[in-house]
Amino acid sequence: MTMQPGLVWIVDDDSAIRWVLERALTGAGLCCTTFDNGQAVLTALSSQTPDVLLSDIRMPGMDGLALLQQIKQRHPLLPVIIMTAHSDLDAAVSAYQQGAFDYLPKPFDIDEAVALVERAISHYQEQQQP
């Protein structure tokens, strides 16, 4: 059985971060959808579910931790990777406590980011097997 290419949702208020991640992940054969705020992600979740969500932690309006909490209530198995600045260790710990799959410190190595997303997708797709 062949696996479908993973569907990755990227949410970050910084368009440059969204662009870089989308380019790298698409180049790795993954399908990407980008969002600039958490509310848009929650709206989209009513009609589709990704294989992994990559979210910034610091965004105007709904921050990444609030989004993580909402997603875990609706889709407890969905892996969420939280992106955070190196200096924001408390937020990373909080993200783990709330069920994040992992965190990606900014600035990040793009190859490490792709590898982390691929691990999260494999983990999620394995959980979906009967």
Tab-separated table of C-alpha atoms in Angstrom:
chain	number	residue	atom	x	y	z
A	1	MET	CA	0.000	0.000	0.000
A	2	THR	CA	1.456	3.371	-0.975
A	3	MET	CA	1.078	6.304	1.344
A	4	GLN	CA	-0.501	9.492	0.063
A	5	PRO	CA	1.809	12.502	0.068
A	6	GLY	CA	1.468	14.205	3.410
A	7	LEU	CA	-0.682	17.288	3.782
A	8	VAL	CA	1.070	19.974	5.816
A	9	TRP	CA	-0.615	23.102	7.132
A	10	ILE	CA	1.674	26.004	7.991
A	11	VAL	CA	0.431	28.876	10.144
A	12	ASP	CA	2.621	31.897	10.754
A	13	ASP	CA	1.927	35.616	10.540
A	14	ASP	CA	5.330	36.067	8.837
A	15	SER	CA	4.879	35.558	5.084
A	16	ALA	CA	8.618	34.911	4.582
A	17	ILE	CA	8.554	31.954	6.999
A	18	ARG	CA	5.446	30.552	5.295
A	19	TRP	CA	7.106	30.908	1.888
A	20	VAL	CA	10.387	29.235	2.884
A	21	LEU	CA	8.639	26.310	4.569
A	22	GLU	CA	6.149	25.837	1.752
A	23	ARG	CA	8.952	25.796	-0.856
A	24	ALA	CA	11.064	23.304	1.092
A	25	LEU	CA	8.177	20.974	1.976
A	26	THR	CA	6.725	21.057	-1.538
A	27	GLY	CA	10.204	20.293	-2.848
A	28	ALA	CA	10.234	17.233	-0.577
A	29	GLY	CA	7.033	15.989	-2.235
A	30	LEU	CA	4.564	17.169	0.399
A	31	CYS	CA	1.365	19.136	-0.160
A	32	CYS	CA	1.161	22.436	1.738
A	33	THR	CA	-1.523	24.917	2.661
A	34	THR	CA	-0.553	28.124	4.439
A	35	PHE	CA	-2.469	30.325	6.853
A	36	ASP	CA	-1.588	33.659	8.442
A	37	ASN	CA	-3.679	33.197	11.611
A	38	GLY	CA	-5.025	30.514	13.917
A	39	GLN	CA	-8.701	31.294	13.368
A	40	ALA	CA	-8.366	30.500	9.651
A	41	VAL	CA	-6.915	27.097	10.587
A	42	LEU	CA	-9.847	26.315	12.874
A	43	THR	CA	-12.286	27.285	10.129
A	44	ALA	CA	-10.492	25.061	7.596
A	45	LEU	CA	-10.474	22.129	10.056
A	46	SER	CA	-14.247	21.893	9.711
A	47	SER	CA	-13.823	20.592	6.150
A	48	GLN	CA	-10.339	19.017	6.017
A	49	THR	CA	-7.664	17.610	8.331
A	50	PRO	CA	-3.933	17.787	7.548
A	51	ASP	CA	-1.363	15.139	8.456
A	52	VAL	CA	0.649	17.689	10.427
A	53	LEU	CA	0.303	21.315	11.470
A	54	LEU	CA	3.318	23.591	11.780
A	55	SER	CA	2.430	26.658	13.854
A	56	ASP	CA	4.252	29.724	15.066
A	57	ILE	CA	3.780	30.350	18.761
A	58	ARG	CA	3.726	34.159	18.680
A	59	MET	CA	0.978	35.479	16.421
A	60	PRO	CA	-1.498	38.334	16.788
A	61	GLY	CA	-4.957	37.249	17.871
A	62	MET	CA	-4.915	33.534	18.660
A	63	ASP	CA	-1.375	32.458	19.546
A	64	GLY	CA	0.093	29.045	18.809
A	65	LEU	CA	-0.616	27.631	22.275
A	66	ALA	CA	-4.296	28.601	22.108
A	67	LEU	CA	-4.486	27.070	18.635
A	68	LEU	CA	-2.769	23.899	19.894
A	69	GLN	CA	-5.330	23.594	22.684
A	70	GLN	CA	-8.251	23.974	20.250
A	71	ILE	CA	-6.788	21.435	17.821
A	72	LYS	CA	-6.082	18.850	20.518
A	73	GLN	CA	-9.726	19.071	21.652
A	74	ARG	CA	-10.971	18.372	18.116
A	75	HIS	CA	-8.204	16.139	16.726
A	76	PRO	CA	-6.183	14.679	19.613
A	77	LEU	CA	-3.949	12.553	17.352
A	78	LEU	CA	-3.015	15.326	14.894
A	79	PRO	CA	0.692	16.146	15.287
A	80	VAL	CA	1.328	19.835	15.900
A	81	ILE	CA	4.850	21.230	15.639
A	82	ILE	CA	5.285	24.564	17.380
A	83	MET	CA	7.844	27.034	16.007
A	84	THR	CA	9.418	29.301	18.589
A	85	ALA	CA	12.430	31.544	19.069
A	86	HIS	CA	15.445	29.930	20.766
A	87	SER	CA	14.956	32.166	23.790
A	88	ASP	CA	11.347	31.072	24.327
A	89	LEU	CA	12.069	27.833	26.210
A	90	ASP	CA	9.120	28.283	28.605
A	91	ALA	CA	6.723	28.386	25.676
A	92	ALA	CA	8.275	25.230	24.204
A	93	VAL	CA	7.833	23.405	27.519
A	94	SER	CA	4.240	24.620	27.697
A	95	ALA	CA	3.632	23.368	24.137
A	96	TYR	CA	4.898	19.881	25.069
A	97	GLN	CA	2.671	19.852	28.145
A	98	GLN	CA	-0.322	20.675	25.952
A	99	GLY	CA	0.408	17.841	23.532
A	100	ALA	CA	2.670	19.271	20.824
A	101	PHE	CA	4.459	16.624	18.750
A	102	ASP	CA	7.667	18.644	18.837
A	103	TYR	CA	8.978	22.165	18.586
A	104	LEU	CA	11.117	23.827	15.965
A	105	PRO	CA	13.399	26.590	17.237
A	106	LYS	CA	13.783	29.684	15.048
A	107	PRO	CA	15.972	30.306	13.197
A	108	PHE	CA	15.802	26.731	11.934
A	109	ASP	CA	17.772	24.616	9.512
A	110	ILE	CA	15.379	23.942	6.626
A	111	ASP	CA	16.550	20.333	6.185
A	112	GLU	CA	15.903	19.652	9.873
A	113	ALA	CA	12.462	21.236	9.539
A	114	VAL	CA	11.599	18.978	6.582
A	115	ALA	CA	12.880	15.878	8.435
A	116	LEU	CA	10.823	16.775	11.525
A	117	VAL	CA	7.660	17.247	9.446
A	118	GLU	CA	8.255	13.928	7.668
A	119	ARG	CA	8.641	12.151	11.043
A	120	ALA	CA	5.395	13.689	12.269
A	121	ILE	CA	3.541	12.611	9.113
A	122	SER	CA	4.847	9.040	9.388
A	123	HIS	CA	3.783	8.927	13.024
A	124	TYR	CA	0.296	10.245	12.207
A	125	GLN	CA	-0.237	7.946	9.204
A	126	GLU	CA	0.856	4.913	11.240
A	127	GLN	CA	-1.760	5.799	13.855
A	128	GLN	CA	-4.413	5.882	11.115
A	129	GLN	CA	-3.696	2.295	9.984
A	130	PRO	CA	-6.358	-0.283	10.972
